[in-house]
Amino acid sequence: NILDESVFNKIAAGEVVEKPASVVKELLDNAIDAGATKITVNVLEGGIKNITITDNGSGIEPDDFVKVFVPHATSKIKTSEDLEKIGTLGFRGEALASIASVSKIELTSKTYGQTFASFCTVIGGKQSDISQVGADSGTTISVSDLFFNVPARAKFLRKPKSEQNDITNLVEKYILCNPQISFLYIADGKTILQSTGTNLFDAIYVVYGKQATDSIVKVDNYNKNSHIKVTGYIGLPTFSKANRTYQTLSINGRYINSPLVSACISNAYDHFLMKGQFPFYVLNIEIP
C-alpha cells in the first residue's frame, strides 16, 4: 500500500510541526537564511489562528514558486557532499511542505530585481495559481488555522496563552543568537519584543532588561589549537537564577540546548553560587 502524498505529508508534518512555535522556528530559519536584517513575527491566539512572518531577505524567484511547497525541494544543498559543510539553518526542504499540508498559507515574495511580487495560496497542501501583486522586496508568509485538517493533532494544542509563551521564549532565543538582526514580535496586536539589530549587549537588554546588563561580563576567547572561539556574556555570581531558562547557547549561530555545556559552566561557578542556583549566560561557540 503506497501512501498517498497528502497522507505522507501530514505524517511528515508531525516531525517538523509539533506546535505553533515549531512553525515560527522553521520560518525564522528561512528568513535568516535569506539574509534578512529585519524580521517581523505577528501571531494571533498563540499562533493557532495565524502566524505571519515578514522579512527583508533575498526573496523567492518567480520561477521557483511552483517548487516552494514540494517536499525535499531546497535551495540550500544539492549533493550529499554539501551535508558536510552546511552553512544554513534549514537544509532538508521539508519545512514548508509539512507546514502547508496542515494549514492554510498565503505566500508573497519579491526579489530585488523584480518589479512585482509573486503571490500564491496553499490550503492543506494544494497550491493555487501564482499571481503578481505589489509588495516590498523580501518575503511575507502567513500560516492560518494550524491542524484544521488533522483533528487528532489539533486536540493536542494547548490554550493560546501557553502556545504564545513558547513562541515568546523562542523569539527571545533568536534575538540573542542573532543580535545583528532587528526583530519585531507582536502577539494579538500588542508589541512584546523589539530589538535594534545593533549588538549582543543591546539584545540582552531587550530580552532581560537593565538588571541583566548591569550584571554581566564579556567573554571573548579564541583557542588557536582547536580553532574554537567562544564569545558572549556571562552573569556575575550575584546575578544567578533558580532555573536554566536564563541560559542561551548557540553553535555557529544556531540555538541549541546542551546539558553538557550547562553542566560545565555550572561547575565553574560551583564555589560562588548557593545550591539550587544557576548561572546566567548568552554564549556563541564557533566550531570548524
PDB file of C-alpha atoms in Angstrom:
ATOM      1  CA  ASN A   1       0.000   0.000   0.000  1.00  0.00           C
ATOM      2  CA  ILE A   2       1.759   3.148  -1.213  1.00  0.00           C
ATOM      3  CA  LEU A   3       0.566   6.068   0.852  1.00  0.00           C
ATOM      4  CA  ASP A   4      -0.982   8.997  -0.942  1.00  0.00           C
ATOM      5  CA  GLU A   5       1.190  12.124  -0.941  1.00  0.00           C
ATOM      6  CA  SER A   6      -1.327  14.080   1.150  1.00  0.00           C
ATOM      7  CA  VAL A   7      -1.245  11.377   3.871  1.00  0.00           C
ATOM      8  CA  PHE A   8       2.556  11.143   3.752  1.00  0.00           C
ATOM      9  CA  ASN A   9       2.925  14.922   4.138  1.00  0.00           C
ATOM     10  CA  LYS A  10       0.615  15.025   7.150  1.00  0.00           C
ATOM     11  CA  ILE A  11       2.643  12.289   8.849  1.00  0.00           C
ATOM     12  CA  ALA A  12       5.906  14.091   7.971  1.00  0.00           C
ATOM     13  CA  ALA A  13       4.433  17.271   9.447  1.00  0.00           C
ATOM     14  CA  GLY A  14       4.421  15.501  12.822  1.00  0.00           C
ATOM     15  CA  GLU A  15       8.230  15.606  12.820  1.00  0.00           C
ATOM     16  CA  VAL A  16       8.534  19.240  11.770  1.00  0.00           C
ATOM     17  CA  VAL A  17       5.353  20.832  13.163  1.00  0.00           C
ATOM     18  CA  GLU A  18       4.694  19.884  16.753  1.00  0.00           C
ATOM     19  CA  LYS A  19       3.041  23.176  17.776  1.00  0.00           C
ATOM     20  CA  PRO A  20       2.804  26.810  16.595  1.00  0.00           C
ATOM     21  CA  ALA A  21       6.312  27.554  17.952  1.00  0.00           C
ATOM     22  CA  SER A  22       7.693  24.874  15.573  1.00  0.00           C
ATOM     23  CA  VAL A  23       6.209  26.779  12.629  1.00  0.00           C
ATOM     24  CA  VAL A  24       7.736  30.042  13.879  1.00  0.00           C
ATOM     25  CA  LYS A  25      11.136  28.339  14.235  1.00  0.00           C
ATOM     26  CA  GLU A  26      11.148  26.941  10.696  1.00  0.00           C
ATOM     27  CA  LEU A  27      10.003  30.246   9.164  1.00  0.00           C
ATOM     28  CA  LEU A  28      12.552  32.271  11.157  1.00  0.00           C
ATOM     29  CA  ASP A  29      15.312  29.912   9.960  1.00  0.00           C
ATOM     30  CA  ASN A  30      14.230  30.556   6.364  1.00  0.00           C
ATOM     31  CA  ALA A  31      14.181  34.336   6.889  1.00  0.00           C
ATOM     32  CA  ILE A  32      17.674  34.293   8.418  1.00  0.00           C
ATOM     33  CA  ASP A  33      18.980  32.022   5.643  1.00  0.00           C
ATOM     34  CA  ALA A  34      17.600  34.556   3.134  1.00  0.00           C
ATOM     35  CA  GLY A  35      19.925  37.177   4.634  1.00  0.00           C
ATOM     36  CA  ALA A  36      17.184  39.247   6.315  1.00  0.00           C
ATOM     37  CA  THR A  37      18.239  42.145   8.557  1.00  0.00           C
ATOM     38  CA  LYS A  38      14.645  42.938   9.661  1.00  0.00           C
ATOM     39  CA  ILE A  39      12.107  40.289  10.661  1.00  0.00           C
ATOM     40  CA  THR A  40       8.571  40.787  11.998  1.00  0.00           C
ATOM     41  CA  VAL A  41       6.717  37.969  13.775  1.00  0.00           C
ATOM     42  CA  ASN A  42       2.985  38.547  14.226  1.00  0.00           C
ATOM     43  CA  VAL A  43       0.810  35.904  15.928  1.00  0.00           C
ATOM     44  CA  LEU A  44      -2.887  35.614  16.787  1.00  0.00           C
ATOM     45  CA  GLU A  45      -4.262  33.341  19.526  1.00  0.00           C
ATOM     46  CA  GLY A  46      -0.893  31.791  20.321  1.00  0.00           C
ATOM     47  CA  GLY A  47      -0.220  31.164  16.638  1.00  0.00           C
ATOM     48  CA  ILE A  48      -3.134  28.725  16.345  1.00  0.00           C
ATOM     49  CA  LYS A  49      -5.262  31.212  14.402  1.00  0.00           C
ATOM     50  CA  ASN A  50      -2.430  32.884  12.488  1.00  0.00           C
ATOM     51  CA  ILE A  51       1.350  33.278  12.269  1.00  0.00           C
ATOM     52  CA  THR A  52       2.674  35.905   9.864  1.00  0.00           C
ATOM     53  CA  ILE A  53       6.396  36.407   9.336  1.00  0.00           C
ATOM     54  CA  THR A  54       7.748  39.219   7.164  1.00  0.00           C
ATOM     55  CA  ASP A  55      11.398  39.650   6.240  1.00  0.00           C
ATOM     56  CA  ASN A  56      13.525  41.877   4.001  1.00  0.00           C
ATOM     57  CA  GLY A  57      15.664  38.976   2.760  1.00  0.00           C
ATOM     58  CA  SER A  58      16.557  37.937  -0.778  1.00  0.00           C
ATOM     59  CA  GLY A  59      13.045  36.729  -1.659  1.00  0.00           C
ATOM     60  CA  ILE A  60      11.979  33.811  -3.872  1.00  0.00           C
ATOM     61  CA  GLU A  61      12.474  33.862  -7.642  1.00  0.00           C
ATOM     62  CA  PRO A  62       9.144  33.723  -9.567  1.00  0.00           C
ATOM     63  CA  ASP A  63      10.285  30.539 -11.373  1.00  0.00           C
ATOM     64  CA  ASP A  64      10.849  28.808  -8.007  1.00  0.00           C
ATOM     65  CA  PHE A  65       7.323  29.477  -6.718  1.00  0.00           C
ATOM     66  CA  VAL A  66       5.988  26.222  -8.166  1.00  0.00           C
ATOM     67  CA  LYS A  67       8.592  24.243  -6.166  1.00  0.00           C
ATOM     68  CA  VAL A  68       8.453  26.043  -2.807  1.00  0.00           C
ATOM     69  CA  PHE A  69       5.965  23.648  -1.207  1.00  0.00           C
ATOM     70  CA  VAL A  70       7.217  20.441  -2.857  1.00  0.00           C
ATOM     71  CA  PRO A  71       8.721  18.006  -0.289  1.00  0.00           C
ATOM     72  CA  HIS A  72      12.537  17.945  -0.279  1.00  0.00           C
ATOM     73  CA  ALA A  73      12.770  20.939  -2.617  1.00  0.00           C
ATOM     74  CA  THR A  74      15.535  23.164  -1.234  1.00  0.00           C
ATOM     75  CA  SER A  75      17.857  25.879  -2.496  1.00  0.00           C
ATOM     76  CA  LYS A  76      20.393  25.175   0.238  1.00  0.00           C
ATOM     77  CA  ILE A  77      22.023  21.869  -0.719  1.00  0.00           C
ATOM     78  CA  LYS A  78      22.412  19.907  -3.955  1.00  0.00           C
ATOM     79  CA  THR A  79      24.643  16.893  -3.285  1.00  0.00           C
ATOM     80  CA  SER A  80      25.369  14.627  -0.316  1.00  0.00           C
ATOM     81  CA  GLU A  81      28.819  16.291  -0.055  1.00  0.00           C
ATOM     82  CA  ASP A  82      27.043  19.560   0.812  1.00  0.00           C
ATOM     83  CA  LEU A  83      25.883  17.926   4.066  1.00  0.00           C
ATOM     84  CA  GLU A  84      29.474  18.123   5.311  1.00  0.00           C
ATOM     85  CA  LYS A  85      29.598  21.913   5.049  1.00  0.00           C
ATOM     86  CA  ILE A  86      26.133  23.206   5.846  1.00  0.00           C
ATOM     87  CA  GLY A  87      26.180  26.959   6.439  1.00  0.00           C
ATOM     88  CA  THR A  88      22.415  27.488   6.684  1.00  0.00           C
ATOM     89  CA  LEU A  89      19.885  26.846   9.455  1.00  0.00           C
ATOM     90  CA  GLY A  90      17.472  24.932   7.219  1.00  0.00           C
ATOM     91  CA  PHE A  91      18.548  22.487   4.542  1.00  0.00           C
ATOM     92  CA  ARG A  92      16.201  19.481   4.272  1.00  0.00           C
ATOM     93  CA  GLY A  93      13.460  21.125   2.219  1.00  0.00           C
ATOM     94  CA  GLU A  94      10.763  19.585   4.428  1.00  0.00           C
ATOM     95  CA  ALA A  95       9.543  22.521   6.490  1.00  0.00           C
ATOM     96  CA  LEU A  96       7.320  24.413   4.038  1.00  0.00           C
ATOM     97  CA  ALA A  97       5.805  21.238   2.567  1.00  0.00           C
ATOM     98  CA  SER A  98       4.998  19.940   6.060  1.00  0.00           C
ATOM     99  CA  ILE A  99       3.559  23.240   7.314  1.00  0.00           C
ATOM    100  CA  ALA A 100       1.496  23.669   4.130  1.00  0.00           C
ATOM    101  CA  SER A 101      -0.051  20.205   4.466  1.00  0.00           C
ATOM    102  CA  VAL A 102      -1.645  21.042   7.848  1.00  0.00           C
ATOM    103  CA  SER A 103      -2.575  24.736   7.447  1.00  0.00           C
ATOM    104  CA  LYS A 104      -3.749  27.498   5.124  1.00  0.00           C
ATOM    105  CA  ILE A 105      -0.865  29.547   3.729  1.00  0.00           C
ATOM    106  CA  GLU A 106      -0.528  32.830   1.865  1.00  0.00           C
ATOM    107  CA  LEU A 107       2.943  33.498   0.423  1.00  0.00           C
ATOM    108  CA  THR A 108       4.120  36.805  -1.038  1.00  0.00           C
ATOM    109  CA  SER A 109       7.723  37.199  -2.151  1.00  0.00           C
ATOM    110  CA  LYS A 110       9.776  39.586  -4.273  1.00  0.00           C
ATOM    111  CA  THR A 111      13.460  39.514  -5.210  1.00  0.00           C
ATOM    112  CA  TYR A 112      15.315  42.819  -5.517  1.00  0.00           C
ATOM    113  CA  GLY A 113      15.354  42.739  -9.324  1.00  0.00           C
ATOM    114  CA  GLN A 114      11.620  42.132  -9.811  1.00  0.00           C
ATOM    115  CA  THR A 115       9.009  44.816 -10.474  1.00  0.00           C
ATOM    116  CA  PHE A 116       6.166  42.807  -8.915  1.00  0.00           C
ATOM    117  CA  ALA A 117       5.988  40.259  -6.120  1.00  0.00           C
ATOM    118  CA  SER A 118       4.662  36.733  -6.683  1.00  0.00           C
ATOM    119  CA  PHE A 119       1.694  35.527  -4.615  1.00  0.00           C
ATOM    120  CA  CYS A 120       0.040  32.157  -4.038  1.00  0.00           C
ATOM    121  CA  THR A 121      -2.136  30.367  -1.508  1.00  0.00           C
ATOM    122  CA  VAL A 122      -1.820  26.781  -0.288  1.00  0.00           C
ATOM    123  CA  ILE A 123      -4.703  25.085   1.533  1.00  0.00           C
ATOM    124  CA  GLY A 124      -3.993  21.676   3.032  1.00  0.00           C
ATOM    125  CA  GLY A 125      -1.077  21.179   0.621  1.00  0.00           C
ATOM    126  CA  LYS A 126      -2.969  22.236  -2.542  1.00  0.00           C
ATOM    127  CA  GLN A 127      -1.274  25.232  -4.187  1.00  0.00           C
ATOM    128  CA  SER A 128      -3.172  27.876  -6.155  1.00  0.00           C
ATOM    129  CA  ASP A 129      -2.035  29.535  -9.377  1.00  0.00           C
ATOM    130  CA  ILE A 130       0.674  32.156  -8.958  1.00  0.00           C
ATOM    131  CA  SER A 131      -0.311  35.796  -9.438  1.00  0.00           C
ATOM    132  CA  GLN A 132       1.546  39.121  -9.391  1.00  0.00           C
ATOM    133  CA  VAL A 133       0.983  41.688  -6.624  1.00  0.00           C
ATOM    134  CA  GLY A 134       2.636  44.857  -5.359  1.00  0.00           C
ATOM    135  CA  ALA A 135       4.944  44.405  -2.348  1.00  0.00           C
ATOM    136  CA  ASP A 136       8.336  45.347  -0.953  1.00  0.00           C
ATOM    137  CA  SER A 137      11.388  43.168  -1.558  1.00  0.00           C
ATOM    138  CA  GLY A 138      11.541  40.175   0.777  1.00  0.00           C
ATOM    139  CA  THR A 139       9.019  37.556   1.838  1.00  0.00           C
ATOM    140  CA  THR A 140       5.770  37.517   3.825  1.00  0.00           C
ATOM    141  CA  ILE A 141       4.329  34.145   4.762  1.00  0.00           C
ATOM    142  CA  SER A 142       1.025  33.822   6.606  1.00  0.00           C
ATOM    143  CA  VAL A 143       0.065  30.485   8.206  1.00  0.00           C
ATOM    144  CA  SER A 144      -3.558  30.183   9.417  1.00  0.00           C
ATOM    145  CA  ASP A 145      -5.737  27.560  11.135  1.00  0.00           C
ATOM    146  CA  LEU A 146      -2.971  25.145  12.124  1.00  0.00           C
ATOM    147  CA  PHE A 147      -4.082  21.474  12.005  1.00  0.00           C
ATOM    148  CA  PHE A 148      -7.507  22.465  10.583  1.00  0.00           C
ATOM    149  CA  ASN A 149      -7.489  19.203   8.586  1.00  0.00           C
ATOM    150  CA  VAL A 150      -5.924  16.943  11.253  1.00  0.00           C
ATOM    151  CA  PRO A 151      -8.376  16.963  14.209  1.00  0.00           C
ATOM    152  CA  ALA A 152      -6.303  14.379  16.105  1.00  0.00           C
ATOM    153  CA  ARG A 153      -3.339  16.766  16.125  1.00  0.00           C
ATOM    154  CA  ALA A 154      -5.419  19.889  16.795  1.00  0.00           C
ATOM    155  CA  LYS A 155      -6.680  18.233  20.001  1.00  0.00           C
ATOM    156  CA  PHE A 156      -3.157  18.328  21.456  1.00  0.00           C
ATOM    157  CA  LEU A 157      -2.779  22.092  21.055  1.00  0.00           C
ATOM    158  CA  ARG A 158      -2.797  23.854  24.423  1.00  0.00           C
ATOM    159  CA  LYS A 159      -4.504  27.090  25.411  1.00  0.00           C
ATOM    160  CA  PRO A 160      -3.410  30.065  23.251  1.00  0.00           C
ATOM    161  CA  LYS A 161      -1.553  31.666  26.191  1.00  0.00           C
ATOM    162  CA  SER A 162       0.621  28.564  26.684  1.00  0.00           C
ATOM    163  CA  GLU A 163       1.393  28.332  22.966  1.00  0.00           C
ATOM    164  CA  GLN A 164       2.200  32.059  22.920  1.00  0.00           C
ATOM    165  CA  ASN A 165       4.624  31.655  25.839  1.00  0.00           C
ATOM    166  CA  ASP A 166       6.536  29.038  23.841  1.00  0.00           C
ATOM    167  CA  ILE A 167       6.729  31.399  20.850  1.00  0.00           C
ATOM    168  CA  THR A 168       7.895  34.252  23.110  1.00  0.00           C
ATOM    169  CA  ASN A 169      10.676  32.079  24.575  1.00  0.00           C
ATOM    170  CA  LEU A 170      11.711  31.055  21.068  1.00  0.00           C
ATOM    171  CA  VAL A 171      11.798  34.626  19.700  1.00  0.00           C
ATOM    172  CA  GLU A 172      13.885  35.682  22.719  1.00  0.00           C
ATOM    173  CA  LYS A 173      16.453  32.982  21.849  1.00  0.00           C
ATOM    174  CA  TYR A 174      16.528  34.107  18.207  1.00  0.00           C
ATOM    175  CA  ILE A 175      17.101  37.729  19.274  1.00  0.00           C
ATOM    176  CA  LEU A 176      20.003  36.614  21.498  1.00  0.00           C
ATOM    177  CA  CYS A 177      21.526  34.286  18.867  1.00  0.00           C
ATOM    178  CA  ASN A 178      21.132  36.830  16.033  1.00  0.00           C
ATOM    179  CA  PRO A 179      21.873  40.218  17.610  1.00  0.00           C
ATOM    180  CA  GLN A 180      22.709  41.674  14.173  1.00  0.00           C
ATOM    181  CA  ILE A 181      19.069  41.239  13.066  1.00  0.00           C
ATOM    182  CA  SER A 182      16.282  43.627  14.075  1.00  0.00           C
ATOM    183  CA  PHE A 183      13.252  41.654  15.333  1.00  0.00           C
ATOM    184  CA  LEU A 184       9.720  42.898  15.976  1.00  0.00           C
ATOM    185  CA  TYR A 185       7.419  40.458  17.767  1.00  0.00           C
ATOM    186  CA  ILE A 186       3.691  41.214  18.040  1.00  0.00           C
ATOM    187  CA  ALA A 187       1.069  38.998  19.707  1.00  0.00           C
ATOM    188  CA  ASP A 188      -2.664  39.767  19.399  1.00  0.00           C
ATOM    189  CA  GLY A 189      -1.878  43.324  18.296  1.00  0.00           C
ATOM    190  CA  LYS A 190       0.477  44.080  21.182  1.00  0.00           C
ATOM    191  CA  THR A 191       4.247  44.577  20.741  1.00  0.00           C
ATOM    192  CA  ILE A 192       6.015  42.063  23.019  1.00  0.00           C
ATOM    193  CA  LEU A 193       9.638  42.427  21.906  1.00  0.00           C
ATOM    194  CA  GLN A 194      11.518  44.803  19.628  1.00  0.00           C
ATOM    195  CA  SER A 195      15.272  44.522  19.116  1.00  0.00           C
ATOM    196  CA  THR A 196      17.548  47.034  17.398  1.00  0.00           C
ATOM    197  CA  GLY A 197      19.845  44.674  15.495  1.00  0.00           C
ATOM    198  CA  THR A 198      22.930  46.517  16.809  1.00  0.00           C
ATOM    199  CA  ASN A 199      24.856  44.177  19.125  1.00  0.00           C
ATOM    200  CA  LEU A 200      24.523  41.403  21.714  1.00  0.00           C
ATOM    201  CA  PHE A 201      24.647  43.736  24.728  1.00  0.00           C
ATOM    202  CA  ASP A 202      21.581  45.622  23.407  1.00  0.00           C
ATOM    203  CA  ALA A 203      19.837  42.314  22.601  1.00  0.00           C
ATOM    204  CA  ILE A 204      20.325  41.160  26.217  1.00  0.00           C
ATOM    205  CA  TYR A 205      18.875  44.482  27.404  1.00  0.00           C
ATOM    206  CA  VAL A 206      15.787  43.984  25.178  1.00  0.00           C
ATOM    207  CA  VAL A 207      15.159  40.430  26.422  1.00  0.00           C
ATOM    208  CA  TYR A 208      16.194  40.640  30.099  1.00  0.00           C
ATOM    209  CA  GLY A 209      16.255  44.347  30.982  1.00  0.00           C
ATOM    210  CA  LYS A 210      18.666  46.637  32.829  1.00  0.00           C
ATOM    211  CA  GLN A 211      19.247  44.296  35.772  1.00  0.00           C
ATOM    212  CA  ALA A 212      20.861  41.793  33.420  1.00  0.00           C
ATOM    213  CA  THR A 213      23.069  44.269  31.538  1.00  0.00           C
ATOM    214  CA  ASP A 214      24.294  45.694  34.862  1.00  0.00           C
ATOM    215  CA  SER A 215      25.397  42.220  35.995  1.00  0.00           C
ATOM    216  CA  ILE A 216      27.229  40.644  33.061  1.00  0.00           C
ATOM    217  CA  VAL A 217      30.845  40.160  31.979  1.00  0.00           C
ATOM    218  CA  LYS A 218      32.039  39.955  28.365  1.00  0.00           C
ATOM    219  CA  VAL A 219      33.600  36.714  27.104  1.00  0.00           C
ATOM    220  CA  ASP A 220      35.876  36.664  24.031  1.00  0.00           C
ATOM    221  CA  ASN A 221      38.182  33.678  23.794  1.00  0.00           C
ATOM    222  CA  TYR A 222      39.876  32.010  20.824  1.00  0.00           C
ATOM    223  CA  ASN A 223      41.849  28.773  21.034  1.00  0.00           C
ATOM    224  CA  LYS A 224      44.481  28.592  18.274  1.00  0.00           C
ATOM    225  CA  ASN A 225      44.967  24.824  18.602  1.00  0.00           C
ATOM    226  CA  SER A 226      41.317  23.785  18.354  1.00  0.00           C
ATOM    227  CA  HIS A 227      40.156  26.822  16.289  1.00  0.00           C
ATOM    228  CA  ILE A 228      37.246  27.164  18.698  1.00  0.00           C
ATOM    229  CA  LYS A 229      36.011  30.647  19.547  1.00  0.00           C
ATOM    230  CA  VAL A 230      33.718  31.450  22.488  1.00  0.00           C
ATOM    231  CA  THR A 231      32.055  34.881  22.622  1.00  0.00           C
ATOM    232  CA  GLY A 232      29.171  36.440  24.522  1.00  0.00           C
ATOM    233  CA  TYR A 233      28.355  37.340  28.128  1.00  0.00           C
ATOM    234  CA  ILE A 234      28.187  35.522  31.449  1.00  0.00           C
ATOM    235  CA  GLY A 235      26.464  36.712  34.612  1.00  0.00           C
ATOM    236  CA  LEU A 236      28.190  37.709  37.831  1.00  0.00           C
ATOM    237  CA  PRO A 237      27.615  35.216  40.701  1.00  0.00           C
ATOM    238  CA  THR A 238      25.274  37.816  42.261  1.00  0.00           C
ATOM    239  CA  PHE A 239      23.007  37.511  39.198  1.00  0.00           C
ATOM    240  CA  SER A 240      22.051  33.819  39.407  1.00  0.00           C
ATOM    241  CA  LYS A 241      18.688  32.228  38.678  1.00  0.00           C
ATOM    242  CA  ALA A 242      16.603  29.386  40.131  1.00  0.00           C
ATOM    243  CA  ASN A 243      16.398  27.554  36.769  1.00  0.00           C
ATOM    244  CA  ARG A 244      18.251  27.167  33.469  1.00  0.00           C
ATOM    245  CA  THR A 245      15.894  29.254  31.332  1.00  0.00           C
ATOM    246  CA  TYR A 246      18.335  32.189  31.524  1.00  0.00           C
ATOM    247  CA  GLN A 247      20.996  30.217  29.661  1.00  0.00           C
ATOM    248  CA  THR A 248      21.368  30.650  25.906  1.00  0.00           C
ATOM    249  CA  LEU A 249      23.911  28.781  23.825  1.00  0.00           C
ATOM    250  CA  SER A 250      24.411  28.870  20.075  1.00  0.00           C
ATOM    251  CA  ILE A 251      26.840  26.875  17.974  1.00  0.00           C
ATOM    252  CA  ASN A 252      27.902  28.796  14.847  1.00  0.00           C
ATOM    253  CA  GLY A 253      24.807  30.979  15.349  1.00  0.00           C
ATOM    254  CA  ARG A 254      22.316  28.084  15.677  1.00  0.00           C
ATOM    255  CA  TYR A 255      20.489  27.954  19.029  1.00  0.00           C
ATOM    256  CA  ILE A 256      20.979  24.612  20.790  1.00  0.00           C
ATOM    257  CA  ASN A 257      20.247  23.089  24.167  1.00  0.00           C
ATOM    258  CA  SER A 258      23.346  21.424  25.647  1.00  0.00           C
ATOM    259  CA  PRO A 259      23.139  19.856  29.128  1.00  0.00           C
ATOM    260  CA  LEU A 260      26.907  19.189  28.814  1.00  0.00           C
ATOM    261  CA  VAL A 261      27.844  22.868  28.313  1.00  0.00           C
ATOM    262  CA  SER A 262      25.363  23.907  31.006  1.00  0.00           C
ATOM    263  CA  ALA A 263      26.944  21.452  33.475  1.00  0.00           C
ATOM    264  CA  CYS A 264      30.481  22.614  32.595  1.00  0.00           C
ATOM    265  CA  ILE A 265      29.616  26.272  33.173  1.00  0.00           C
ATOM    266  CA  SER A 266      27.761  25.452  36.395  1.00  0.00           C
ATOM    267  CA  ASN A 267      30.901  23.629  37.622  1.00  0.00           C
ATOM    268  CA  ALA A 268      32.957  26.777  37.018  1.00  0.00           C
ATOM    269  CA  TYR A 269      30.544  28.697  39.284  1.00  0.00           C
ATOM    270  CA  ASP A 270      30.461  25.880  41.860  1.00  0.00           C
ATOM    271  CA  HIS A 271      32.045  27.735  44.784  1.00  0.00           C
ATOM    272  CA  PHE A 272      30.295  31.039  44.043  1.00  0.00           C
ATOM    273  CA  LEU A 273      26.603  30.074  43.897  1.00  0.00           C
ATOM    274  CA  MET A 274      24.159  28.849  46.507  1.00  0.00           C
ATOM    275  CA  LYS A 275      22.702  25.376  45.977  1.00  0.00           C
ATOM    276  CA  GLY A 276      19.805  25.345  43.513  1.00  0.00           C
ATOM    277  CA  GLN A 277      21.028  28.479  41.729  1.00  0.00           C
ATOM    278  CA  PHE A 278      22.164  28.525  38.090  1.00  0.00           C
ATOM    279  CA  PRO A 279      24.457  30.961  36.254  1.00  0.00           C
ATOM    280  CA  PHE A 280      23.245  33.338  33.544  1.00  0.00           C
ATOM    281  CA  TYR A 281      24.927  33.190  30.142  1.00  0.00           C
ATOM    282  CA  VAL A 282      24.460  34.055  26.467  1.00  0.00           C
ATOM    283  CA  LEU A 283      27.287  32.408  24.527  1.00  0.00           C
ATOM    284  CA  ASN A 284      28.117  31.524  20.931  1.00  0.00           C
ATOM    285  CA  ILE A 285      30.676  28.818  20.229  1.00  0.00           C
ATOM    286  CA  GLU A 286      32.240  28.913  16.764  1.00  0.00           C
ATOM    287  CA  ILE A 287      33.459  25.465  15.730  1.00  0.00           C
ATOM    288  CA  PRO A 288      35.044  24.472  12.398  1.00  0.00           C
TER     289      PRO A 288
END
